[in-house]
Short mmCIF file of C-alpha atoms and ligand atoms in Angstrom, two decimals:
data_model
loop_
_atom_site.label_atom_id
_atom_site.label_comp_id
_atom_site.label_asym_id
_atom_site.label_seq_id
_atom_site.Cartn_x
_atom_site.Cartn_y
_atom_site.Cartn_z
CA UNK A 242 12.80 -9.61 -6.75
CA UNK A 243 11.53 -11.40 -3.59
CA UNK A 244 9.93 -9.06 -1.15
CA UNK A 245 10.82 -9.21 2.54
CA UNK A 246 7.83 -9.34 4.86
CA UNK A 247 7.25 -7.13 7.87
CA UNK A 248 4.34 -7.33 10.29
CA UNK A 249 2.82 -4.08 11.52
CA UNK A 250 0.48 -4.33 14.52
CA UNK A 251 -2.29 -1.75 14.78
CA UNK A 252 -4.79 -1.79 17.64
CA UNK A 253 -7.71 -0.09 15.99
CA UNK A 254 -9.50 0.44 19.30
CA UNK A 255 -6.57 2.01 21.19
CA UNK A 256 -6.68 5.60 20.08
CA UNK A 257 -3.95 8.10 20.82
CA UNK A 258 -3.92 11.90 20.66
CA UNK A 259 -5.70 13.69 17.83
CA UNK A 260 -3.61 14.54 14.78
CA UNK A 261 -4.31 18.23 14.31
CA UNK A 262 -5.26 19.12 10.75
CA UNK A 263 -2.87 22.03 11.25
CA UNK A 264 0.14 19.74 10.76
CA UNK A 265 -0.99 19.87 7.12
CA UNK A 266 -0.39 23.65 7.10
CA UNK A 267 1.30 25.67 4.38
CA UNK A 268 3.63 28.62 3.99
CA UNK A 269 3.62 31.49 1.50
CA UNK A 270 6.51 33.94 1.55
CA UNK A 271 7.22 36.96 -0.62
CA UNK A 272 9.90 34.92 -2.32
CA UNK A 273 10.37 34.26 -6.02
CA UNK A 274 7.08 33.28 -7.66
CA UNK A 275 5.26 32.04 -4.55
CA UNK A 276 3.06 35.07 -3.91
CA UNK A 277 3.51 36.91 -7.21
CA UNK A 278 2.62 34.56 -10.05
CA UNK A 279 1.76 31.71 -7.68
CA UNK A 280 -1.14 33.01 -5.64
CA UNK A 281 -1.46 36.52 -6.98
CA UNK A 282 -1.80 37.42 -10.64
CA UNK A 283 -3.62 40.74 -10.26
CA UNK A 284 -7.13 41.62 -11.33
CA UNK A 285 -6.15 42.33 -14.95
CA UNK A 286 -4.72 38.84 -15.55
CA UNK A 287 -6.09 36.50 -18.22
CA UNK A 288 -5.76 33.70 -15.63
CA UNK A 289 -9.14 33.28 -13.92
CA UNK A 290 -8.92 35.12 -10.61
CA UNK A 291 -11.00 36.64 -7.89
CA UNK A 292 -9.72 40.05 -6.85
CA UNK A 293 -6.31 39.13 -8.32
CA UNK A 294 -6.03 35.71 -6.61
CA UNK A 295 -5.63 32.70 -8.92
CA UNK A 296 -8.65 30.47 -8.66
CA UNK A 297 -7.03 27.29 -9.98
CA UNK A 298 -4.49 27.41 -7.15
CA UNK A 299 -7.24 28.09 -4.62
CA UNK A 300 -9.31 25.17 -5.88
CA UNK A 301 -6.36 22.77 -5.81
CA UNK A 302 -5.51 23.72 -2.23
CA UNK A 303 -9.12 23.50 -1.11
CA UNK A 304 -9.16 19.92 -2.42
CA UNK A 305 -6.42 18.97 0.07
CA UNK A 306 -8.17 20.82 2.89
CA UNK A 307 -5.47 23.44 3.47
CA UNK A 308 -5.97 24.23 7.16
CA UNK A 309 -3.76 27.30 7.61
CA UNK A 310 -1.39 29.52 5.68
CA UNK A 311 1.69 31.19 7.16
CA UNK A 312 2.63 34.58 5.69
CA UNK A 313 4.50 36.89 4.84
CA UNK A 314 7.74 34.97 5.65
CA UNK A 315 10.21 33.50 6.48
CA UNK A 316 13.11 35.88 6.42
CA UNK A 317 10.93 38.39 4.57
CA UNK A 318 8.68 38.72 7.65
CA UNK A 319 11.41 40.42 9.68
CA UNK A 320 11.88 43.02 6.93
CA UNK A 321 8.15 43.56 6.39
CA UNK A 322 6.28 46.62 7.59
CA UNK A 323 2.59 45.92 7.30
CA UNK A 324 1.50 49.53 6.82
CA UNK A 325 3.33 49.49 3.46
CA UNK A 326 0.85 46.86 2.25
CA UNK A 327 -2.50 48.55 2.91
CA UNK A 328 -4.48 51.27 1.12
CA UNK A 329 -4.65 52.01 -2.61
CA UNK A 330 -2.10 49.83 -4.40
CA UNK A 331 -0.73 52.62 -6.54
CA UNK A 332 0.19 54.56 -3.38
CA UNK A 333 1.92 51.72 -1.57
CA UNK A 334 5.62 52.28 -0.97
CA UNK A 335 8.16 49.95 -2.52
CA UNK A 336 10.90 48.10 -0.73
CA UNK A 337 13.85 45.88 -1.54
CA UNK A 338 13.37 42.17 -0.92
CA UNK A 339 16.97 41.80 0.18
CA UNK A 340 16.79 38.14 1.15
CA UNK A 341 15.19 36.83 -1.99
CA UNK A 342 16.74 37.94 -5.25
CA UNK A 343 17.31 41.56 -4.19
CA UNK A 344 14.23 42.49 -6.22
CA UNK A 345 11.89 45.42 -5.68
CA UNK A 346 8.66 44.49 -3.89
CA UNK A 347 5.76 46.78 -4.75
CA UNK A 348 3.58 45.65 -1.85
CA UNK A 349 0.61 45.02 -4.10
CA UNK A 350 -0.10 41.87 -2.09
CA UNK A 351 -0.61 43.00 1.50
CA UNK A 352 -2.83 42.40 4.51
CA UNK A 353 -6.21 42.67 2.76
CA UNK A 354 -5.08 40.47 -0.14
CA UNK A 355 -3.72 37.84 2.25
CA UNK A 356 -6.88 37.77 4.31
CA UNK A 357 -9.00 37.53 1.14
CA UNK A 358 -6.81 34.60 0.04
CA UNK A 359 -7.36 32.83 3.37
CA UNK A 360 -11.09 33.36 3.06
CA UNK A 361 -11.12 31.86 -0.44
CA UNK A 362 -9.02 28.92 0.75
CA UNK A 363 -11.09 28.38 3.88
CA UNK A 364 -7.74 28.39 5.73
CA UNK A 365 -6.81 29.95 9.07
CA UNK A 366 -4.33 32.82 8.74
CA UNK A 367 -0.99 32.42 10.50
CA UNK A 368 0.64 35.84 10.46
CA UNK A 369 4.36 36.00 11.06
CA UNK A 370 5.14 39.25 12.89
CA UNK A 371 8.30 41.33 12.54
CA UNK A 372 10.55 41.21 15.61
CA UNK A 373 13.88 41.63 13.78
CA UNK A 374 13.36 45.12 12.35
CA UNK A 375 9.89 46.08 13.53
CA UNK A 376 8.62 47.57 16.76
CA UNK A 377 6.34 46.42 19.52
CA UNK A 378 3.90 49.18 18.57
CA UNK A 379 3.89 48.12 14.91
CA UNK A 380 3.07 44.54 15.82
CA UNK A 381 0.45 45.55 18.36
CA UNK A 382 -1.28 47.81 15.85
CA UNK A 383 -1.27 45.10 13.18
CA UNK A 384 -3.16 42.76 15.49
CA UNK A 385 -5.60 45.57 16.34
CA UNK A 386 -6.06 46.39 12.63
CA UNK A 387 -6.85 42.80 11.80
CA UNK A 388 -9.00 41.72 14.69
CA UNK A 389 -10.67 44.64 16.48
CA UNK A 390 -14.34 45.33 15.94
CA UNK A 391 -15.15 48.70 17.50
CA UNK A 392 -14.07 52.22 16.45
CA UNK A 393 -10.49 51.97 17.71
CA UNK A 394 -7.91 53.83 15.61
CA UNK A 395 -6.72 50.71 13.78
CA UNK A 396 -10.23 49.33 13.26
CA UNK A 397 -11.20 52.69 11.78
CA UNK A 398 -8.18 52.61 9.45
CA UNK A 399 -9.16 49.13 8.29
CA UNK A 400 -12.66 50.39 7.50
CA UNK A 401 -11.20 53.28 5.51
CA UNK A 402 -9.44 50.61 3.48
CA UNK A 403 -12.69 48.84 2.72
CA UNK A 404 -13.08 46.12 5.35
CA UNK A 405 -15.80 46.65 7.92
CA UNK A 406 -15.77 43.45 9.94
CA UNK A 407 -12.69 42.33 11.83
CA UNK A 408 -11.03 39.16 10.66
CA UNK A 409 -10.25 36.15 12.78
CA UNK A 410 -6.52 35.55 13.18
CA UNK A 411 -5.91 32.50 15.34
CA UNK A 412 -2.14 32.10 14.84
CA UNK A 413 0.61 34.67 15.31
CA UNK A 414 4.36 34.21 14.91
CA UNK A 415 6.73 36.19 17.12
CA UNK A 416 9.63 36.61 14.69
CA UNK A 417 11.23 34.07 12.39
CA UNK A 418 14.63 32.39 12.66
CA UNK A 419 15.69 34.92 15.29
CA UNK A 420 19.03 33.07 15.42
CA UNK A 421 19.66 34.07 11.76
CA UNK A 422 17.86 36.32 9.30
CA UNK A 423 15.44 37.39 12.03
CA UNK A 424 18.04 39.49 13.83
CA UNK A 425 21.01 37.23 14.59
CA UNK A 426 19.96 37.24 18.22
CA UNK A 427 21.23 35.20 21.12
CA UNK A 428 18.48 33.00 22.47
CA UNK A 429 18.51 34.70 25.88
CA UNK A 430 17.95 38.05 24.16
CA UNK A 431 15.24 36.65 21.92
CA UNK A 432 13.42 34.97 24.82
CA UNK A 433 13.09 38.37 26.51
CA UNK A 434 11.99 40.05 23.30
CA UNK A 435 9.42 37.34 22.61
CA UNK A 436 7.89 37.91 26.05
CA UNK A 437 7.82 41.65 25.46
CA UNK A 438 6.28 41.50 21.97
CA UNK A 439 3.80 38.84 23.03
CA UNK A 440 2.47 41.13 25.74
CA UNK A 441 1.15 43.45 23.05
CA UNK A 442 -0.23 40.79 20.72
CA UNK A 443 -3.60 41.18 22.37
CA UNK A 444 -6.83 39.26 22.15
CA UNK A 445 -9.39 41.74 20.80
CA UNK A 446 -13.08 40.93 21.17
CA UNK A 447 -13.53 37.20 20.80
CA UNK A 448 -10.37 36.68 18.72
CA UNK A 449 -7.93 34.55 20.68
CA UNK A 450 -4.37 34.50 19.38
CA UNK A 451 -2.15 31.44 19.71
CA UNK A 452 1.34 32.98 19.87
CA UNK A 453 4.29 31.04 18.47
CA UNK A 454 7.82 32.11 19.43
CA UNK A 455 10.50 31.71 16.75
CA UNK A 456 12.19 28.47 17.62
CA UNK A 457 15.23 26.37 17.00
CA UNK A 458 17.24 25.61 13.92
CA UNK A 459 17.21 21.82 13.52
CA UNK A 460 19.21 20.36 16.45
CA UNK A 461 19.67 23.51 18.54
CA UNK A 462 18.18 22.03 21.69
CA UNK A 463 19.64 24.85 23.80
CA UNK A 464 17.32 27.26 21.96
CA UNK A 465 14.25 25.22 22.89
CA UNK A 466 15.49 24.74 26.45
CA UNK A 467 15.98 28.49 26.91
CA UNK A 468 12.55 29.36 25.54
CA UNK A 469 10.95 26.76 27.80
CA UNK A 470 12.85 28.13 30.79
CA UNK A 471 11.51 31.61 30.05
CA UNK A 472 7.95 30.72 31.09
CA UNK A 473 7.11 31.95 34.61
CA UNK A 474 4.37 29.53 35.42
CA UNK A 475 3.58 26.67 33.13
CA UNK A 476 1.24 25.31 35.77
CA UNK A 477 -1.11 28.28 35.25
CA UNK A 478 -4.39 26.71 34.21
CA UNK A 479 -5.13 29.28 31.52
CA UNK A 480 -2.49 29.08 28.78
CA UNK A 481 -3.53 32.53 27.55
CA UNK A 482 -1.72 33.92 30.58
CA UNK A 483 1.55 32.63 29.14
CA UNK A 484 3.59 34.93 26.90
CA UNK A 485 3.39 32.41 24.08
CA UNK A 486 1.67 29.10 23.63
CA UNK A 487 4.13 27.36 21.30
CA UNK A 488 7.70 27.34 20.06
CA UNK A 489 8.68 26.58 16.52
CA UNK A 490 11.28 24.39 14.82
CA UNK A 491 12.74 24.62 11.30
CA UNK A 492 14.33 21.72 9.49
CA UNK A 493 15.11 21.33 5.79
CA UNK A 494 16.11 18.19 3.92
CA UNK A 495 19.04 18.41 1.49
CA UNK A 496 21.17 15.79 -0.18
CA UNK A 497 24.42 16.48 1.66
CA UNK A 498 23.93 19.81 3.43
CA UNK A 499 23.89 23.55 2.85
CA UNK A 500 27.06 23.51 0.77
CA UNK A 501 25.82 20.67 -1.45
CA UNK A 502 22.07 20.64 -1.59
CA UNK A 503 21.94 18.47 -4.71
CA UNK A 504 19.81 18.49 -7.83
CA UNK A 505 16.04 18.15 -7.66
CA UNK A 506 16.03 15.76 -10.64
CA UNK A 507 18.62 13.60 -12.39
CA UNK A 508 20.05 12.37 -9.07
CA UNK A 509 21.43 8.88 -8.59
CA UNK A 510 20.55 6.19 -6.09
CA UNK A 511 23.19 7.39 -3.63
CA UNK A 512 21.60 10.83 -3.55
CA UNK A 513 18.17 9.25 -3.19
CA UNK A 514 19.27 7.49 -0.01
CA UNK A 515 21.26 10.42 1.37
CA UNK A 516 18.24 12.69 1.07
CA UNK A 517 15.85 10.17 2.58
CA UNK A 518 18.25 9.45 5.43
CA UNK A 519 18.30 13.22 6.10
CA UNK A 520 14.50 13.41 5.88
CA UNK A 521 14.03 10.64 8.44
CA UNK A 522 16.15 12.70 10.87
CA UNK A 523 12.97 14.62 11.59
CA UNK A 524 11.95 11.78 13.94
CA UNK A 525 15.08 12.26 16.06
CA UNK A 526 14.76 16.05 16.01
CA UNK A 527 11.13 16.10 17.07
CA UNK A 528 11.74 13.42 19.73
CA UNK A 529 14.64 15.33 21.24
CA UNK A 530 12.98 18.75 21.19
CA UNK A 531 9.97 17.04 22.72
CA UNK A 532 12.15 15.52 25.44
CA UNK A 533 13.51 18.99 26.27
CA UNK A 534 9.99 20.42 26.38
CA UNK A 535 8.77 17.50 28.48
CA UNK A 536 11.23 18.42 31.23
CA UNK A 537 9.54 21.81 31.65
CA UNK A 538 6.06 20.91 30.53
CA UNK A 539 5.37 17.23 31.18
CA UNK A 540 1.67 17.71 30.45
CA UNK A 541 2.50 18.84 26.91
CA UNK A 542 0.56 22.08 27.02
CA UNK A 543 3.11 24.10 25.04
CA UNK A 544 2.93 23.28 21.35
CA UNK A 545 5.78 22.45 18.99
CA UNK A 546 5.16 24.06 15.60
CA UNK A 547 7.36 22.83 12.75
CA UNK A 548 6.56 25.88 10.68
CA UNK A 549 9.21 25.34 8.02
CA UNK A 550 10.10 21.90 6.69
CA UNK A 551 10.67 20.21 3.38
CA UNK A 552 13.29 19.73 0.69
CA UNK A 553 15.78 22.38 -0.39
CA UNK A 554 17.60 21.46 -3.60
CA UNK A 555 19.70 23.49 -6.04
CA UNK A 556 17.47 25.82 -8.06
CA UNK A 557 16.42 24.74 -11.54
CA UNK A 558 19.14 25.64 -14.07
CA UNK A 559 18.55 29.07 -15.61
CA UNK A 560 16.30 30.34 -12.82
CA UNK A 561 17.10 33.13 -10.38
CA UNK A 562 19.15 31.60 -7.52
CA UNK A 563 17.29 33.84 -5.07
CA UNK A 564 13.89 32.52 -6.12
CA UNK A 565 14.37 28.94 -4.86
CA UNK A 566 12.40 27.37 -7.68
CA UNK A 567 12.90 23.58 -7.81
CA UNK A 568 11.24 20.55 -9.38
CA UNK A 569 9.46 18.06 -7.19
CA UNK A 570 9.78 14.31 -7.69
CA UNK A 571 8.73 11.04 -6.19
CA UNK A 572 11.63 11.53 -3.75
CA UNK A 573 9.99 14.73 -2.48
CA UNK A 574 6.75 12.80 -2.04
CA UNK A 575 8.48 10.26 0.20
CA UNK A 576 10.25 13.03 2.13
CA UNK A 577 6.80 14.49 2.80
CA UNK A 578 5.39 11.11 3.80
CA UNK A 579 8.06 10.38 6.41
CA UNK A 580 7.71 13.86 7.94
CA UNK A 581 3.96 13.44 8.18
CA UNK A 582 4.43 10.03 9.81
CA UNK A 583 6.58 11.71 12.47
CA UNK A 584 4.03 14.47 13.03
CA UNK A 585 1.31 11.83 13.43
CA UNK A 586 3.42 9.88 15.93
CA UNK A 587 4.06 13.02 17.98
CA UNK A 588 0.52 14.37 17.77
CA UNK A 589 0.45 15.23 21.47
CA UNK A 590 3.23 17.80 21.04
CA UNK A 591 3.34 18.74 17.34
CA UNK A 592 0.29 20.93 16.99
CA UNK A 593 1.11 22.52 13.66
CA UNK A 594 3.53 22.21 10.75
CA UNK A 595 3.98 24.20 7.55
CA UNK A 596 5.67 22.75 4.51
CA UNK A 597 7.88 25.26 2.69
CA UNK A 598 6.47 26.55 0.44
CA UNK A 599 3.08 26.21 -1.21
CA UNK A 600 3.63 27.37 -4.79
CA UNK A 601 6.79 27.61 -6.96
CA UNK A 602 9.26 27.70 -4.04
CA UNK A 603 11.17 24.78 -2.44
CA UNK A 604 8.98 21.71 -1.81
CA UNK A 605 5.89 23.11 -3.48
CA UNK A 606 2.45 21.57 -3.75
CA UNK A 607 1.91 23.42 -7.01
CA UNK A 608 4.17 24.70 -9.79
CA UNK A 609 2.96 27.27 -12.28
CA UNK A 610 4.49 27.93 -15.68
CA UNK A 611 5.69 31.55 -15.83
CA UNK A 612 5.01 31.75 -19.58
CA UNK A 613 1.66 30.00 -19.99
CA UNK A 614 0.39 30.07 -16.42
CA UNK A 615 -0.28 26.29 -16.60
CA UNK A 616 -0.65 24.65 -13.20
CA UNK A 617 1.10 21.42 -12.19
CA UNK A 618 0.27 19.35 -9.13
CA UNK A 619 3.47 17.88 -7.70
CA UNK A 620 4.00 14.41 -6.20
CA UNK A 621 4.12 16.11 -2.78
CA UNK A 622 0.63 17.49 -3.38
CA UNK A 623 -0.61 13.95 -3.95
CA UNK A 624 0.76 12.77 -0.59
CA UNK A 625 -1.19 15.55 1.10
CA UNK A 626 -4.28 14.50 -0.88
CA UNK A 627 -3.86 10.82 0.01
CA UNK A 628 -3.46 11.70 3.71
CA UNK A 629 -6.52 13.89 3.99
CA UNK A 630 -8.37 11.48 6.26
CA UNK A 631 -5.63 11.92 8.91
CA UNK A 632 -6.81 15.52 9.53
CA UNK A 633 -8.20 15.73 13.07
CA UNK A 634 -8.34 11.93 13.32
CA UNK A 635 -7.19 10.00 16.39
CA UNK A 636 -3.67 8.67 16.00
CA UNK A 637 -3.05 4.92 16.16
CA UNK A 638 0.28 3.40 17.07
CA UNK A 639 1.90 1.23 14.40
CA UNK A 640 4.30 -1.28 15.95
CA UNK A 641 6.58 -3.32 13.71
CA UNK A 642 7.16 -6.89 14.87
CA UNK A 643 10.67 -8.06 14.10
CA UNK A 644 13.16 -6.22 11.98
CA UNK A 645 12.24 -3.58 9.43
CA UNK A 646 14.49 -3.44 6.37
CA UNK A 647 17.49 -1.22 7.02
CA UNK A 648 20.08 0.17 4.68
CA UNK A 649 23.44 1.60 5.55
CA UNK A 650 23.87 5.17 4.35
CA UNK A 651 27.31 6.69 4.95
CA UNK A 652 27.77 4.94 8.28
CA UNK A 653 24.22 5.66 9.36
CA UNK A 654 21.16 3.44 9.15
CA UNK A 655 18.05 4.20 7.17
CA UNK A 656 14.93 2.16 7.94
CA UNK A 657 13.37 1.88 4.50
CA UNK A 658 9.85 1.33 5.76
CA UNK A 659 7.82 4.08 7.43
CA UNK A 660 4.21 3.97 8.59
CA UNK A 661 1.53 5.75 10.56
CA UNK A 662 -2.21 5.37 11.09
CA UNK A 663 -5.28 7.11 12.41
CA UNK A 664 -8.96 6.47 12.91
CA UNK A 665 -12.15 8.48 12.90
CA UNK A 666 -15.54 6.94 13.62
CA UNK A 667 -15.91 3.80 11.57
CA UNK A 668 -12.93 4.42 9.33
CA UNK A 669 -9.14 4.24 9.57
CA UNK A 670 -6.26 5.21 7.31
CA UNK A 671 -2.86 3.52 7.21
CA UNK A 672 0.05 5.26 5.46
CA UNK A 673 3.00 3.16 4.27
CA UNK A 674 6.23 4.30 2.59
CA UNK A 675 8.78 2.02 0.97
CA UNK A 676 11.98 4.07 0.72
CA UNK A 677 13.96 1.29 -0.93
CA UNK A 678 14.92 2.29 -4.46
CA UNK A 679 14.80 -1.26 -5.85
CA UNK A 680 13.23 -3.75 -3.50
CA UNK A 681 9.54 -4.28 -2.85
CA UNK A 682 8.37 -5.08 0.67
CA UNK A 683 5.31 -6.92 1.93
CA UNK A 684 3.59 -5.53 5.00
CA UNK A 685 1.19 -7.71 6.96
CA UNK A 686 -1.20 -5.37 8.72
CA UNK A 687 -2.06 -7.19 11.96
CA UNK A 688 -5.30 -5.36 12.64
CA UNK A 689 -6.67 -5.82 16.14
CA UNK A 690 -9.53 -4.55 18.25
CA UNK A 691 -12.12 -3.90 15.52
CA UNK A 692 -13.37 -5.75 12.46
CA UNK A 693 -12.48 -4.46 9.03
CA UNK A 694 -15.43 -4.64 6.65
CA UNK A 695 -13.79 -3.28 3.51
CA UNK A 696 -10.63 -1.61 2.30
CA UNK A 697 -9.37 0.53 -0.58
CA UNK A 698 -5.70 1.09 -1.31
CA UNK A 699 -4.03 3.85 -3.29
CA UNK A 700 -0.45 3.96 -4.56
CA UNK A 701 1.85 6.76 -5.66
CA UNK A 702 4.90 5.55 -7.55
CA UNK A 703 6.60 5.68 -10.94
CA UNK A 704 9.37 3.88 -12.81
CA UNK A 705 12.05 6.51 -12.27
CA UNK A 706 13.21 7.75 -8.88
CA UNK A 707 13.11 11.32 -10.15
CA UNK A 708 9.73 11.02 -11.88
CA UNK A 709 7.94 14.36 -11.76
CA UNK A 710 5.10 16.23 -13.34
CA UNK A 711 5.15 19.03 -15.91
CA UNK A 712 2.31 20.78 -17.74
CA UNK A 713 2.50 18.05 -20.41
CA UNK A 714 3.35 14.99 -18.26
CA UNK A 715 1.24 14.47 -15.19
CA UNK A 716 1.86 10.76 -14.70
CA UNK A 717 2.99 10.86 -11.07
CA UNK A 718 -0.46 10.67 -9.55
CA UNK A 719 -2.30 8.37 -7.13
CA UNK A 720 -3.80 5.20 -8.57
CA UNK A 721 -5.90 2.42 -7.15
CA UNK A 722 -3.60 -0.21 -5.68
CA UNK A 723 -4.49 -3.82 -6.34
CA UNK A 724 -1.73 -5.25 -4.15
CA UNK A 725 -3.80 -5.82 -1.01
CA UNK A 726 -5.12 -9.25 -0.06
CA UNK A 727 -6.79 -10.76 2.95
CA UNK A 728 -4.52 -12.30 5.56
CA UNK A 729 -5.46 -14.32 8.66
CA UNK A 730 -4.26 -11.40 10.79
CA UNK A 731 -5.79 -8.66 8.68
CA UNK A 732 -4.41 -7.57 5.34
CA UNK A 733 -1.28 -8.19 3.33
CA UNK A 734 -0.06 -5.13 1.44
CA UNK A 735 2.54 -5.28 -1.35
CA UNK A 736 4.61 -2.12 -1.49
CA UNK A 737 6.46 -1.65 -4.77
CA UNK A 738 9.94 -0.12 -4.55
CA UNK A 739 10.02 3.68 -4.02
CA UNK A 740 6.32 3.92 -3.38
CA UNK A 741 3.79 5.52 -1.10
CA UNK A 742 0.63 3.57 -0.31
CA UNK A 743 -2.42 4.40 1.77
CA UNK A 744 -4.96 1.81 2.88
CA UNK A 745 -8.38 3.15 3.85
CA UNK A 746 -10.39 0.83 6.11
CA UNK A 747 -14.06 0.66 6.93
CA UNK A 748 -14.58 -0.66 10.44
CA UNK A 749 -17.49 -2.43 12.09
O1 AHR B 163 11.71 29.05 3.21
C1 AHR B 163 12.81 29.80 2.80
C2 AHR B 163 13.56 30.41 3.97
O2 AHR B 163 14.11 29.42 4.76
C3 AHR B 163 12.75 31.22 4.94
O3 AHR B 163 12.54 32.52 4.52
C4 AHR B 163 13.59 31.20 6.16
O4 AHR B 163 12.83 31.31 7.35
C5 AHR B 163 14.34 29.88 6.07
O5 AHR B 163 15.68 30.03 6.27
#
């Protein structure tokens, strides 16, 4: 099939805002087999572990440079009482995980286990505090327990439980989905509560907490507007004087919507396009929340944290509907790629993002076999791996000249080409997604401002749209891409249908 050709102009010397590595953040909830079985197998497990934490999962996540991990939820966070998860495991009280499968949680994975996990991962902890059913005192004491160094009551309790030194906790969530499972609050009520709770999330010693108020559900711009209006003085030079430093946003991609999420595999071309059309909506959502925030904070000092995003399909047949276990295909990989493109484009405002969720739940990086323990890296994992050079790199604008291929999807338009780029020192990385199920596309990279001395391209694709990996078939993996040739303007890149390609450049 003849490929259409699109020119993408990139000025390699005109750098934009830095893409925070934290937009490559992750999320681990007490949900299904994410924590239990995914990260945590317990010290007695035959699976190699350190203090009960699976080492194969840790190593895989270290390879993609996991920058932060959000925990313990999600909806679970607003049911979680941290004191139930400290001290000798056999004495920890049990609770019902009412949101996720109505199962009994034995609290064997708690604060110390989470912090040990973050240390093994080399990731910053992002603790999601309980506003929905907790108390101000409970949250305040949790921060003190984690981060205070002297002989305060909570620091002393931490020492009794075996940890002498305080930890560093840079990120703190004030509630989760306060409009829903986090208390069914009105935004005006939540804005007041967030200010109150934030007052007691204190900076102890040299630990500075970046506080993130539970934000909007997809296109609820009124929620963002109300939170922004609740700041007294955004002109204050020291952002630590503000009640919170960021607001969050949650958006999930489904095939048709909550009532018809669609299958993770075995879908047809129509479902492919519906899902990708829904995924590309992230650009509109971020742009519009950003526009609301810009009205109150034109200097973009308040962060937007997309701390839950990704695909949400029907659970795999035969699995617990409350455990949200789903396969992950090439389609998920492209959903990830277009979200990351948006986060790169909005680097000045989007300071963090957390794909949901890291292991065995929703759009996971890693699946583990409950019987054998075998670990599978998903196509989404490979997108994160291929994009690693974007972490903390300076964003570069990618401007398409002329028309990009567009497809009509139920009265809407889906641009089937997505791209972003960044540079660091004498290197640059260009990310290119072809969302068309059947047609290849040729992209001429019109590279200006600096000379390119060499390039290496990598492709992630497969024959089938729903190609995925299992313990015995791991074929959806990045390969060297030969389809890049010199062009008078820079480089010509052939994108196969339904493919993700990165082009790494060395610059003079
Ligand atoms: O990620 C699964 C759930 O989705 C989270 O617990 C909740 O915050 C959201 O609705």
